[in-house]
Amino acid sequence: MRKVLVLIEAKAGNLRGVSLEALTAAQRIAEDGEIIAVVFGSDAVHYANVLGKHGANKVYIIRNEELKVYTTDAYSQAMRQVIDEVEPDAILMGHTAIGKDLAPRIAGRFGLGLVSDVVDVQVEDGEVIFTRPIYSGKAYVKKKVVSGIPFATIRPNNFPVSELNRKIEIVHFYVEIKDLRTIVKEVVRKSTGGVNLSEAKIVIAGGRGVMSAEGFKPLQELADALGGAVGGSRGACDAEYCDYSLQIGQTGKVITPDLYIACGISGAVQHLAGMSTAKVVVAINKDPEALIFQIADYGIVGDLFEVVPLLTEVFNKV
Ligand code: FAD
C-alpha cells in the first residue's frame, strides 16, 4: 500500500493538465494505496472535487501569503513540511517551469533520487520504474530510484487523465515560511496566445520559412481553427519572427502534442529534439529534400502561404 504525494499546479484559475496526468501516474505507483494531492493558494478548495474525480483520495490545501507567487525558497519550505507530515512512498509533479525548478531543490534537501521528464511509470516486481528520454529523445531509459523514495517530474501529454470519481478528503494544512531570501515584487507576464504551448494537443510551428512576424498570422489562424497553440523553430526566434518563449527544440520547449504541423521548418536535429515524440507530424515545406520529411507522417511539398490558409478554410468549415 503506497502513499503517493502529487504537487498540483493551477494557472489562471484552471488546474494544469499535466497535474491531472500526474494523478494517473500516481495511481500506477499507489495501486490500492493513497494518492494525496497538494495545492497552494486561496482557490485551492475549489479544485478538490476535480482532483477526486481524477483519482486523488486526499488533498492538502495550503494557504499562506508567502505562497501567492511562486518562489523556490517558499515552495520548497512548504513542501518540506508536507513531506514530513505525509511521509510519502513516492512524489510526483509536472515537468513544468515550476516542477523543473522545485524538484531538484527538494531532492537535494531530502537526499532523494530524482528522475526528471518521465514519460512512463510502471511497478515491476514491486519496484517503481520510470521511463525517460535520453539523447534528445533518440532513445529511452528505464530508471529506478535507489536513494530515498521515488521522485519524478512528469512530461505533459504522456499519461491519460483518469476518471475515478473518488470521494476526497480535504485537509487544511498550515505551514510556516520564514527567512525568505527572495521577494517577488511584480510579475510581468508575456502573452503567448490562448493555448499553453507545453500542454497543447495541437501545435502549429513556424520556421525561418515564415519569413516575418507578419508571416506567423496565417499559422495563428490555423491554430485558432484547430484549438491549438503556435510554436517556432530557433531559426524563427533568432530572426525575431516570434518570441523565444515559443521556441521548440533542444534549447527550447520539449512537447508531445497529438498533432504537430511544421511550416517552413527544415528539421534540424536540435529542432527534432523538441517535437519528435509528437503522435502525428505533418510537414509543409517547399523543399522536397527537407529533413523534416524524414520524420513526418504526412508531408506537403508546397508554399506554406498557399497551403496553410487552405487548411484553415477547410477546418473552419468542419
Ligand atoms: P531553416 O533551416 O533555414 O529552414 C527553413 C525552411 O523553410 C527550409 O527547409 C525551406 O525550404 C523552408 N521554406 C522557406 N520558404 C518556405 C515557404 N514559403 N513555404 C514552405 N517552406 C518554406 N533549433 C530549434 O529549432 N530549436 C532548438 O532548440 C535549437 N537549439 C539549438 C542548439 C544548438 C546548440 C545549436 C547549435 C542549434 C540549435 N538550433 C535549434 C538551431 C538549428 O540547428 C537550426 O538552425 C534551426 O532549427 C533552423 O530553423 P528553421 O528550420 O526554421 O530554418
mmCIF file of C-alpha atoms and ligand atoms in Angstrom:
data_model
loop_
_atom_site.group_PDB
_atom_site.id
_atom_site.type_symbol
_atom_site.label_atom_id
_atom_site.label_comp_id
_atom_site.label_asym_id
_atom_site.label_seq_id
_atom_site.Cartn_x
_atom_site.Cartn_y
_atom_site.Cartn_z
ATOM 1 C CA MET A 1 0.000 0.000 0.000
ATOM 2 C CA ARG A 2 1.920 3.017 -1.224
ATOM 3 C CA LYS A 3 1.191 6.637 -0.436
ATOM 4 C CA VAL A 4 1.938 8.947 -3.357
ATOM 5 C CA LEU A 5 2.186 12.717 -2.994
ATOM 6 C CA VAL A 6 1.389 14.812 -6.086
ATOM 7 C CA LEU A 7 2.069 18.555 -6.329
ATOM 8 C CA ILE A 8 -0.822 20.111 -8.250
ATOM 9 C CA GLU A 9 -0.403 23.311 -10.255
ATOM 10 C CA ALA A 10 -3.108 25.702 -11.395
ATOM 11 C CA LYS A 11 -2.818 28.508 -13.902
ATOM 12 C CA ALA A 12 -5.334 31.313 -14.429
ATOM 13 C CA GLY A 13 -7.897 29.510 -12.247
ATOM 14 C CA ASN A 14 -7.586 26.157 -14.053
ATOM 15 C CA LEU A 15 -5.801 23.010 -12.958
ATOM 16 C CA ARG A 16 -2.933 22.206 -15.286
ATOM 17 C CA GLY A 17 -3.461 19.158 -17.470
ATOM 18 C CA VAL A 18 -0.084 17.716 -16.529
ATOM 19 C CA SER A 19 -1.098 17.725 -12.844
ATOM 20 C CA LEU A 20 -4.107 15.548 -13.691
ATOM 21 C CA GLU A 21 -1.807 13.289 -15.730
ATOM 22 C CA ALA A 22 0.473 13.057 -12.685
ATOM 23 C CA LEU A 23 -2.519 11.688 -10.724
ATOM 24 C CA THR A 24 -2.755 8.858 -13.296
ATOM 25 C CA ALA A 25 0.965 8.157 -12.934
ATOM 26 C CA ALA A 26 0.481 8.216 -9.146
ATOM 27 C CA GLN A 27 -2.309 5.669 -9.496
ATOM 28 C CA ARG A 28 0.087 3.240 -11.180
ATOM 29 C CA ILE A 29 2.516 3.568 -8.267
ATOM 30 C CA ALA A 30 -0.052 3.622 -5.458
ATOM 31 C CA GLU A 31 -2.089 0.671 -6.828
ATOM 32 C CA ASP A 32 -4.504 0.158 -3.880
ATOM 33 C CA GLY A 33 -2.782 2.810 -1.805
ATOM 34 C CA GLU A 34 -3.445 6.509 -1.316
ATOM 35 C CA ILE A 35 -2.990 9.495 -3.611
ATOM 36 C CA ILE A 36 -2.512 12.761 -1.784
ATOM 37 C CA ALA A 37 -2.675 15.979 -3.796
ATOM 38 C CA VAL A 38 -1.074 19.210 -2.562
ATOM 39 C CA VAL A 39 -2.474 22.532 -3.773
ATOM 40 C CA PHE A 40 -1.261 26.005 -2.854
ATOM 41 C CA GLY A 41 -3.377 29.141 -2.748
ATOM 42 C CA SER A 42 -6.760 30.546 -1.794
ATOM 43 C CA ASP A 43 -8.561 28.960 -4.805
ATOM 44 C CA ALA A 44 -7.315 25.526 -3.814
ATOM 45 C CA VAL A 45 -10.540 24.388 -2.140
ATOM 46 C CA HIS A 46 -12.447 24.794 -5.443
ATOM 47 C CA TYR A 47 -10.240 22.178 -7.073
ATOM 48 C CA ALA A 48 -10.895 19.431 -4.507
ATOM 49 C CA ASN A 49 -13.797 17.718 -6.301
ATOM 50 C CA VAL A 50 -11.987 17.779 -9.656
ATOM 51 C CA LEU A 51 -8.950 16.173 -8.028
ATOM 52 C CA GLY A 52 -11.182 13.449 -6.533
ATOM 53 C CA LYS A 53 -12.758 12.900 -9.916
ATOM 54 C CA HIS A 54 -9.325 12.271 -11.398
ATOM 55 C CA GLY A 55 -8.032 9.935 -8.712
ATOM 56 C CA ALA A 56 -6.897 11.803 -5.565
ATOM 57 C CA ASN A 57 -8.075 10.403 -2.193
ATOM 58 C CA LYS A 58 -6.980 13.374 -0.143
ATOM 59 C CA VAL A 59 -5.994 16.972 -0.815
ATOM 60 C CA TYR A 60 -3.748 19.115 1.351
ATOM 61 C CA ILE A 61 -4.738 22.737 0.905
ATOM 62 C CA ILE A 62 -2.055 25.206 1.837
ATOM 63 C CA ARG A 63 -2.772 28.893 2.199
ATOM 64 C CA ASN A 64 -0.048 31.310 3.063
ATOM 65 C CA GLU A 65 0.618 34.859 1.882
ATOM 66 C CA GLU A 66 4.205 33.909 1.050
ATOM 67 C CA LEU A 67 2.966 31.245 -1.392
ATOM 68 C CA LYS A 68 0.799 33.540 -3.506
ATOM 69 C CA VAL A 69 3.584 33.857 -6.050
ATOM 70 C CA TYR A 70 5.987 31.022 -6.757
ATOM 71 C CA THR A 71 9.479 31.221 -5.310
ATOM 72 C CA THR A 72 11.765 28.220 -4.986
ATOM 73 C CA ASP A 73 12.543 29.103 -1.402
ATOM 74 C CA ALA A 74 8.936 29.435 -0.137
ATOM 75 C CA TYR A 75 7.555 26.446 -2.051
ATOM 76 C CA SER A 76 10.398 24.166 -1.012
ATOM 77 C CA GLN A 77 9.918 25.158 2.640
ATOM 78 C CA ALA A 78 6.193 24.370 2.342
ATOM 79 C CA MET A 79 6.754 21.080 0.508
ATOM 80 C CA ARG A 80 9.297 20.052 3.112
ATOM 81 C CA GLN A 81 6.668 20.398 5.853
ATOM 82 C CA VAL A 82 4.077 18.478 3.802
ATOM 83 C CA ILE A 83 6.555 15.674 3.078
ATOM 84 C CA ASP A 84 7.487 15.442 6.782
ATOM 85 C CA GLU A 85 3.780 15.218 7.666
ATOM 86 C CA VAL A 86 2.655 12.779 4.933
ATOM 87 C CA GLU A 87 5.806 10.607 4.751
ATOM 88 C CA PRO A 88 5.004 9.559 1.173
ATOM 89 C CA ASP A 89 6.394 6.478 -0.592
ATOM 90 C CA ALA A 90 6.734 8.459 -3.848
ATOM 91 C CA ILE A 91 6.450 12.090 -5.007
ATOM 92 C CA LEU A 92 5.350 13.343 -8.435
ATOM 93 C CA MET A 93 4.967 16.739 -10.065
ATOM 94 C CA GLY A 94 4.644 18.104 -13.599
ATOM 95 C CA HIS A 95 7.759 18.730 -15.699
ATOM 96 C CA THR A 96 6.740 22.381 -15.876
ATOM 97 C CA ALA A 97 8.769 25.529 -15.225
ATOM 98 C CA ILE A 98 7.901 25.163 -11.520
ATOM 99 C CA GLY A 99 8.493 21.389 -11.472
ATOM 100 C CA LYS A 100 11.874 21.765 -13.161
ATOM 101 C CA ASP A 101 12.914 24.378 -10.624
ATOM 102 C CA LEU A 102 11.406 22.942 -7.448
ATOM 103 C CA ALA A 103 12.026 19.205 -7.811
ATOM 104 C CA PRO A 104 15.854 19.384 -7.794
ATOM 105 C CA ARG A 105 15.749 21.681 -4.757
ATOM 106 C CA ILE A 106 13.518 19.268 -2.826
ATOM 107 C CA ALA A 107 15.522 16.249 -3.986
ATOM 108 C CA GLY A 108 18.733 17.953 -2.889
ATOM 109 C CA ARG A 109 17.363 18.931 0.500
ATOM 110 C CA PHE A 110 15.875 15.484 1.236
ATOM 111 C CA GLY A 111 18.640 13.460 -0.401
ATOM 112 C CA LEU A 112 16.153 11.912 -2.863
ATOM 113 C CA GLY A 113 16.996 10.448 -6.233
ATOM 114 C CA LEU A 114 15.079 12.445 -8.853
ATOM 115 C CA VAL A 115 14.068 11.199 -12.292
ATOM 116 C CA SER A 116 13.013 14.121 -14.460
ATOM 117 C CA ASP A 117 10.930 14.361 -17.655
ATOM 118 C CA VAL A 118 9.281 10.981 -17.177
ATOM 119 C CA VAL A 119 7.047 9.607 -19.964
ATOM 120 C CA ASP A 120 6.024 6.276 -18.388
ATOM 121 C CA VAL A 121 5.788 4.695 -14.933
ATOM 122 C CA GLN A 122 5.319 1.029 -14.082
ATOM 123 C CA VAL A 123 5.698 -1.106 -10.991
ATOM 124 C CA GLU A 124 7.828 -4.142 -11.862
ATOM 125 C CA ASP A 125 8.484 -6.822 -9.200
ATOM 126 C CA GLY A 126 7.353 -4.353 -6.551
ATOM 127 C CA GLU A 127 9.759 -1.630 -7.715
ATOM 128 C CA VAL A 128 8.795 1.689 -9.270
ATOM 129 C CA ILE A 129 10.364 2.016 -12.720
ATOM 130 C CA PHE A 130 10.364 5.356 -14.547
ATOM 131 C CA THR A 131 10.973 5.722 -18.296
ATOM 132 C CA ARG A 132 12.539 8.918 -19.621
ATOM 133 C CA PRO A 133 14.028 10.028 -22.954
ATOM 134 C CA ILE A 134 17.793 10.400 -23.399
ATOM 135 C CA TYR A 135 19.982 11.723 -26.248
ATOM 136 C CA SER A 136 17.378 14.377 -27.180
ATOM 137 C CA GLY A 137 14.602 11.794 -27.485
ATOM 138 C CA LYS A 138 16.500 9.306 -29.674
ATOM 139 C CA ALA A 139 16.358 6.583 -27.001
ATOM 140 C CA TYR A 140 14.525 5.811 -23.774
ATOM 141 C CA VAL A 141 15.989 4.616 -20.494
ATOM 142 C CA LYS A 142 14.276 2.859 -17.577
ATOM 143 C CA LYS A 143 15.315 4.079 -14.155
ATOM 144 C CA LYS A 144 14.674 3.138 -10.564
ATOM 145 C CA VAL A 145 15.481 5.294 -7.586
ATOM 146 C CA VAL A 146 17.944 3.610 -5.229
ATOM 147 C CA SER A 147 18.499 6.509 -2.837
ATOM 148 C CA GLY A 148 15.441 7.715 -0.931
ATOM 149 C CA ILE A 149 11.887 7.435 -2.179
ATOM 150 C CA PRO A 150 10.953 7.501 -5.911
ATOM 151 C CA PHE A 151 10.570 11.103 -7.048
ATOM 152 C CA ALA A 152 9.815 12.213 -10.596
ATOM 153 C CA THR A 153 8.613 15.049 -12.818
ATOM 154 C CA ILE A 154 6.087 14.049 -15.500
ATOM 155 C CA ARG A 155 6.325 15.257 -19.102
ATOM 156 C CA PRO A 156 2.982 16.744 -20.300
ATOM 157 C CA ASN A 157 0.761 14.800 -22.736
ATOM 158 C CA ASN A 158 2.090 11.326 -21.951
ATOM 159 C CA PHE A 159 -0.468 9.923 -19.495
ATOM 160 C CA PRO A 160 -4.239 9.718 -19.978
ATOM 161 C CA VAL A 161 -6.352 11.637 -17.457
ATOM 162 C CA SER A 162 -8.242 9.063 -15.334
ATOM 163 C CA GLU A 163 -11.908 9.301 -14.355
ATOM 164 C CA LEU A 164 -12.087 7.556 -10.956
ATOM 165 C CA ASN A 165 -14.657 9.740 -9.194
ATOM 166 C CA ARG A 166 -13.245 9.313 -5.713
ATOM 167 C CA LYS A 167 -14.646 10.905 -2.593
ATOM 168 C CA ILE A 168 -11.948 13.288 -1.497
ATOM 169 C CA GLU A 169 -10.882 14.225 1.998
ATOM 170 C CA ILE A 170 -9.822 17.861 2.443
ATOM 171 C CA VAL A 171 -7.028 18.722 4.871
ATOM 172 C CA HIS A 172 -6.231 22.369 5.597
ATOM 173 C CA PHE A 173 -2.539 22.303 6.337
ATOM 174 C CA TYR A 174 -0.686 25.229 7.889
ATOM 175 C CA VAL A 175 2.926 25.814 7.017
ATOM 176 C CA GLU A 176 5.476 28.204 8.446
ATOM 177 C CA ILE A 177 7.514 30.114 5.884
ATOM 178 C CA LYS A 178 10.473 32.052 7.266
ATOM 179 C CA ASP A 179 13.752 33.748 6.380
ATOM 180 C CA LEU A 180 12.896 34.095 2.692
ATOM 181 C CA ARG A 181 15.847 35.308 0.675
ATOM 182 C CA THR A 182 13.765 36.160 -2.403
ATOM 183 C CA ILE A 183 10.840 38.577 -2.508
ATOM 184 C CA VAL A 184 8.799 38.852 -5.732
ATOM 185 C CA LYS A 185 7.710 42.461 -6.185
ATOM 186 C CA GLU A 186 5.941 42.203 -9.521
ATOM 187 C CA VAL A 187 5.136 39.538 -12.082
ATOM 188 C CA VAL A 188 5.062 40.690 -15.705
ATOM 189 C CA ARG A 189 3.528 38.037 -17.926
ATOM 190 C CA LYS A 190 4.121 37.786 -21.639
ATOM 191 C CA SER A 191 1.021 36.908 -23.575
ATOM 192 C CA THR A 192 1.609 33.899 -25.834
ATOM 193 C CA GLY A 193 -1.949 33.478 -27.098
ATOM 194 C CA GLY A 194 -4.719 31.387 -25.603
ATOM 195 C CA VAL A 195 -3.442 27.790 -25.529
ATOM 196 C CA ASN A 196 -0.429 26.763 -23.437
ATOM 197 C CA LEU A 197 2.272 25.505 -25.823
ATOM 198 C CA SER A 198 3.743 22.896 -23.462
ATOM 199 C CA GLU A 199 0.410 21.145 -22.927
ATOM 200 C CA ALA A 200 -1.319 21.840 -26.268
ATOM 201 C CA LYS A 201 -2.739 18.815 -28.101
ATOM 202 C CA ILE A 202 -2.234 20.565 -31.448
ATOM 203 C CA VAL A 203 0.772 22.742 -32.303
ATOM 204 C CA ILE A 204 1.346 24.748 -35.479
ATOM 205 C CA ALA A 205 5.015 25.670 -35.646
ATOM 206 C CA GLY A 206 6.692 28.155 -37.938
ATOM 207 C CA GLY A 207 10.310 28.302 -39.041
ATOM 208 C CA ARG A 208 12.515 30.665 -40.963
ATOM 209 C CA GLY A 209 10.365 29.889 -43.997
ATOM 210 C CA VAL A 210 7.607 32.023 -42.423
ATOM 211 C CA MET A 211 9.820 34.994 -43.425
ATOM 212 C CA SER A 212 8.495 37.607 -40.935
ATOM 213 C CA ALA A 213 6.467 38.189 -37.760
ATOM 214 C CA GLU A 214 3.558 39.005 -40.068
ATOM 215 C CA GLY A 215 4.057 35.580 -41.669
ATOM 216 C CA PHE A 216 3.010 33.931 -38.379
ATOM 217 C CA LYS A 217 -0.542 35.307 -38.753
ATOM 218 C CA PRO A 218 -1.808 32.505 -41.042
ATOM 219 C CA LEU A 219 -0.299 29.984 -38.582
ATOM 220 C CA GLN A 220 -2.169 31.609 -35.684
ATOM 221 C CA GLU A 221 -5.388 31.480 -37.735
ATOM 222 C CA LEU A 222 -4.882 27.749 -38.349
ATOM 223 C CA ALA A 223 -4.130 27.235 -34.649
ATOM 224 C CA ASP A 224 -7.345 29.085 -33.754
ATOM 225 C CA ALA A 225 -9.351 26.950 -36.188
ATOM 226 C CA LEU A 226 -7.967 23.763 -34.587
ATOM 227 C CA GLY A 227 -7.913 24.958 -30.953
ATOM 228 C CA GLY A 228 -4.125 24.630 -30.916
ATOM 229 C CA ALA A 229 -1.053 26.678 -29.976
ATOM 230 C CA VAL A 230 1.622 28.322 -32.116
ATOM 231 C CA GLY A 231 5.310 27.481 -31.704
ATOM 232 C CA GLY A 232 8.506 28.246 -33.563
ATOM 233 C CA SER A 233 11.936 26.966 -34.515
ATOM 234 C CA ARG A 234 15.028 28.663 -33.186
ATOM 235 C CA GLY A 235 15.585 29.956 -36.694
ATOM 236 C CA ALA A 236 12.289 31.833 -36.444
ATOM 237 C CA CYS A 237 13.045 33.069 -32.921
ATOM 238 C CA ASP A 238 16.572 34.225 -33.830
ATOM 239 C CA ALA A 239 15.146 36.142 -36.797
ATOM 240 C CA GLU A 240 12.680 37.809 -34.366
ATOM 241 C CA TYR A 241 9.640 36.420 -36.186
ATOM 242 C CA CYS A 242 8.351 35.064 -32.861
ATOM 243 C CA ASP A 243 9.162 35.194 -29.167
ATOM 244 C CA TYR A 244 11.735 32.837 -27.609
ATOM 245 C CA SER A 245 9.022 31.585 -25.235
ATOM 246 C CA LEU A 246 7.636 29.772 -28.313
ATOM 247 C CA GLN A 247 10.894 28.024 -29.243
ATOM 248 C CA ILE A 248 10.649 24.262 -29.626
ATOM 249 C CA GLY A 249 13.734 22.075 -29.513
ATOM 250 C CA GLN A 250 16.828 21.089 -27.647
ATOM 251 C CA THR A 251 17.282 24.558 -26.164
ATOM 252 C CA GLY A 252 13.562 25.386 -26.133
ATOM 253 C CA LYS A 253 10.415 23.549 -25.115
ATOM 254 C CA VAL A 254 10.013 19.790 -25.436
ATOM 255 C CA ILE A 255 6.448 18.960 -26.398
ATOM 256 C CA THR A 256 4.359 15.858 -27.108
ATOM 257 C CA PRO A 257 1.198 17.050 -28.886
ATOM 258 C CA ASP A 258 -1.212 14.732 -30.693
ATOM 259 C CA LEU A 259 -0.653 16.727 -33.893
ATOM 260 C CA TYR A 260 2.365 18.836 -34.885
ATOM 261 C CA ILE A 261 2.276 20.843 -38.108
ATOM 262 C CA ALA A 262 5.724 22.158 -39.087
ATOM 263 C CA CYS A 263 5.539 25.065 -41.546
ATOM 264 C CA GLY A 264 8.733 26.222 -43.225
ATOM 265 C CA ILE A 265 10.966 24.276 -40.805
ATOM 266 C CA SER A 266 13.913 22.335 -42.232
ATOM 267 C CA GLY A 267 14.055 19.667 -39.485
ATOM 268 C CA ALA A 268 17.460 20.273 -37.865
ATOM 269 C CA VAL A 269 18.315 17.680 -35.228
ATOM 270 C CA GLN A 270 18.096 20.302 -32.463
ATOM 271 C CA HIS A 271 14.530 21.096 -33.531
ATOM 272 C CA LEU A 272 13.537 17.426 -33.723
ATOM 273 C CA ALA A 273 14.712 17.006 -30.114
ATOM 274 C CA GLY A 274 11.731 19.107 -29.056
ATOM 275 C CA MET A 275 8.936 17.571 -31.110
ATOM 276 C CA SER A 276 9.833 14.116 -32.431
ATOM 277 C CA THR A 277 7.620 12.432 -29.803
ATOM 278 C CA ALA A 278 4.522 14.165 -31.262
ATOM 279 C CA LYS A 279 1.963 11.495 -32.142
ATOM 280 C CA VAL A 280 1.375 12.731 -35.711
ATOM 281 C CA VAL A 281 3.767 15.066 -37.559
ATOM 282 C CA VAL A 282 2.711 16.977 -40.664
ATOM 283 C CA ALA A 283 5.383 18.932 -42.555
ATOM 284 C CA ILE A 284 4.756 21.727 -45.032
ATOM 285 C CA ASN A 285 7.916 22.702 -46.887
ATOM 286 C CA LYS A 286 8.632 23.825 -50.408
ATOM 287 C CA ASP A 287 11.895 21.827 -50.496
ATOM 288 C CA PRO A 288 11.109 18.128 -51.134
ATOM 289 C CA GLU A 289 14.568 17.244 -49.752
ATOM 290 C CA ALA A 290 13.963 18.950 -46.388
ATOM 291 C CA LEU A 291 14.999 16.680 -43.469
ATOM 292 C CA ILE A 292 11.676 17.237 -41.707
ATOM 293 C CA PHE A 293 10.003 14.948 -44.277
ATOM 294 C CA GLN A 294 12.104 12.043 -42.983
ATOM 295 C CA ILE A 295 10.279 12.049 -39.660
ATOM 296 C CA ALA A 296 6.895 13.380 -40.858
ATOM 297 C CA ASP A 297 3.867 11.090 -41.007
ATOM 298 C CA TYR A 298 2.377 13.324 -43.694
ATOM 299 C CA GLY A 299 4.261 15.728 -45.944
ATOM 300 C CA ILE A 300 3.013 18.532 -48.140
ATOM 301 C CA VAL A 301 5.562 19.879 -50.628
ATOM 302 C CA GLY A 302 4.382 23.399 -51.252
ATOM 303 C CA ASP A 303 4.410 27.042 -50.272
ATOM 304 C CA LEU A 304 3.145 27.413 -46.716
ATOM 305 C CA PHE A 305 1.458 30.710 -47.610
ATOM 306 C CA GLU A 306 -0.784 28.798 -50.014
ATOM 307 C CA VAL A 307 -1.211 25.562 -48.020
ATOM 308 C CA VAL A 308 -1.844 26.957 -44.523
ATOM 309 C CA PRO A 309 -4.791 29.273 -45.489
ATOM 310 C CA LEU A 310 -6.359 26.386 -47.438
ATOM 311 C CA LEU A 311 -6.157 24.138 -44.357
ATOM 312 C CA THR A 312 -7.660 26.902 -42.210
ATOM 313 C CA GLU A 313 -10.525 27.347 -44.658
ATOM 314 C CA VAL A 314 -11.273 23.612 -44.622
ATOM 315 C CA PHE A 315 -11.074 23.260 -40.821
ATOM 316 C CA ASN A 316 -13.259 26.330 -40.289
ATOM 317 C CA LYS A 317 -15.970 24.567 -42.295
ATOM 318 C CA VAL A 318 -15.808 21.328 -40.243
HETATM 319 P P1 FAD B 1 15.955 26.786 -41.850
HETATM 320 O O1 FAD B 1 16.887 25.660 -41.548
HETATM 321 O O2 FAD B 1 16.504 27.989 -42.540
HETATM 322 O O3 FAD B 1 14.750 26.188 -42.667
HETATM 323 C C1 FAD B 1 13.762 26.966 -43.269
HETATM 324 C C2 FAD B 1 12.925 26.020 -44.115
HETATM 325 O O4 FAD B 1 11.809 26.720 -44.632
HETATM 326 C C3 FAD B 1 13.656 25.417 -45.327
HETATM 327 O O5 FAD B 1 13.581 23.999 -45.259
HETATM 328 C C4 FAD B 1 12.912 25.963 -46.537
HETATM 329 O O6 FAD B 1 12.832 25.023 -47.591
HETATM 330 C C5 FAD B 1 11.549 26.243 -45.949
HETATM 331 N N1 FAD B 1 10.792 27.293 -46.625
HETATM 332 C C6 FAD B 1 11.199 28.532 -46.981
HETATM 333 N N2 FAD B 1 10.168 29.244 -47.516
HETATM 334 C C7 FAD B 1 9.090 28.430 -47.490
HETATM 335 C C8 FAD B 1 7.744 28.571 -47.889
HETATM 336 N N3 FAD B 1 7.280 29.733 -48.382
HETATM 337 N N4 FAD B 1 6.900 27.515 -47.740
HETATM 338 C C9 FAD B 1 7.340 26.341 -47.237
HETATM 339 N N5 FAD B 1 8.616 26.142 -46.831
HETATM 340 C C10 FAD B 1 9.480 27.172 -46.939
HETATM 341 N N6 FAD B 1 16.731 24.948 -33.458
HETATM 342 C C11 FAD B 1 15.484 24.782 -32.996
HETATM 343 O O7 FAD B 1 14.505 24.842 -33.764
HETATM 344 N N7 FAD B 1 15.272 24.579 -31.660
HETATM 345 C C12 FAD B 1 16.276 24.484 -30.767
HETATM 346 O O8 FAD B 1 16.016 24.307 -29.574
HETATM 347 C C13 FAD B 1 17.619 24.621 -31.239
HETATM 348 N N8 FAD B 1 18.660 24.528 -30.408
HETATM 349 C C14 FAD B 1 19.917 24.589 -30.910
HETATM 350 C C15 FAD B 1 21.011 24.398 -30.073
HETATM 351 C C16 FAD B 1 22.287 24.435 -30.565
HETATM 352 C C17 FAD B 1 23.445 24.203 -29.632
HETATM 353 C C18 FAD B 1 22.512 24.700 -31.930
HETATM 354 C C19 FAD B 1 23.905 24.745 -32.497
HETATM 355 C C20 FAD B 1 21.451 24.917 -32.764
HETATM 356 C C21 FAD B 1 20.140 24.873 -32.268
HETATM 357 N N9 FAD B 1 19.038 25.088 -33.109
HETATM 358 C C22 FAD B 1 17.801 24.887 -32.617
HETATM 359 C C23 FAD B 1 19.208 25.595 -34.488
HETATM 360 C C24 FAD B 1 19.094 24.534 -35.540
HETATM 361 O O9 FAD B 1 20.339 23.930 -35.779
HETATM 362 C C25 FAD B 1 18.586 25.141 -36.867
HETATM 363 O O10 FAD B 1 19.456 26.177 -37.246
HETATM 364 C C26 FAD B 1 17.172 25.717 -36.791
HETATM 365 O O11 FAD B 1 16.303 24.748 -36.254
HETATM 366 C C27 FAD B 1 16.719 26.094 -38.206
HETATM 367 O O12 FAD B 1 15.461 26.688 -38.140
HETATM 368 P P2 FAD B 1 14.460 26.580 -39.374
HETATM 369 O O13 FAD B 1 14.201 25.162 -39.700
HETATM 370 O O14 FAD B 1 13.317 27.459 -39.062
HETATM 371 O O15 FAD B 1 15.267 27.345 -40.525
#
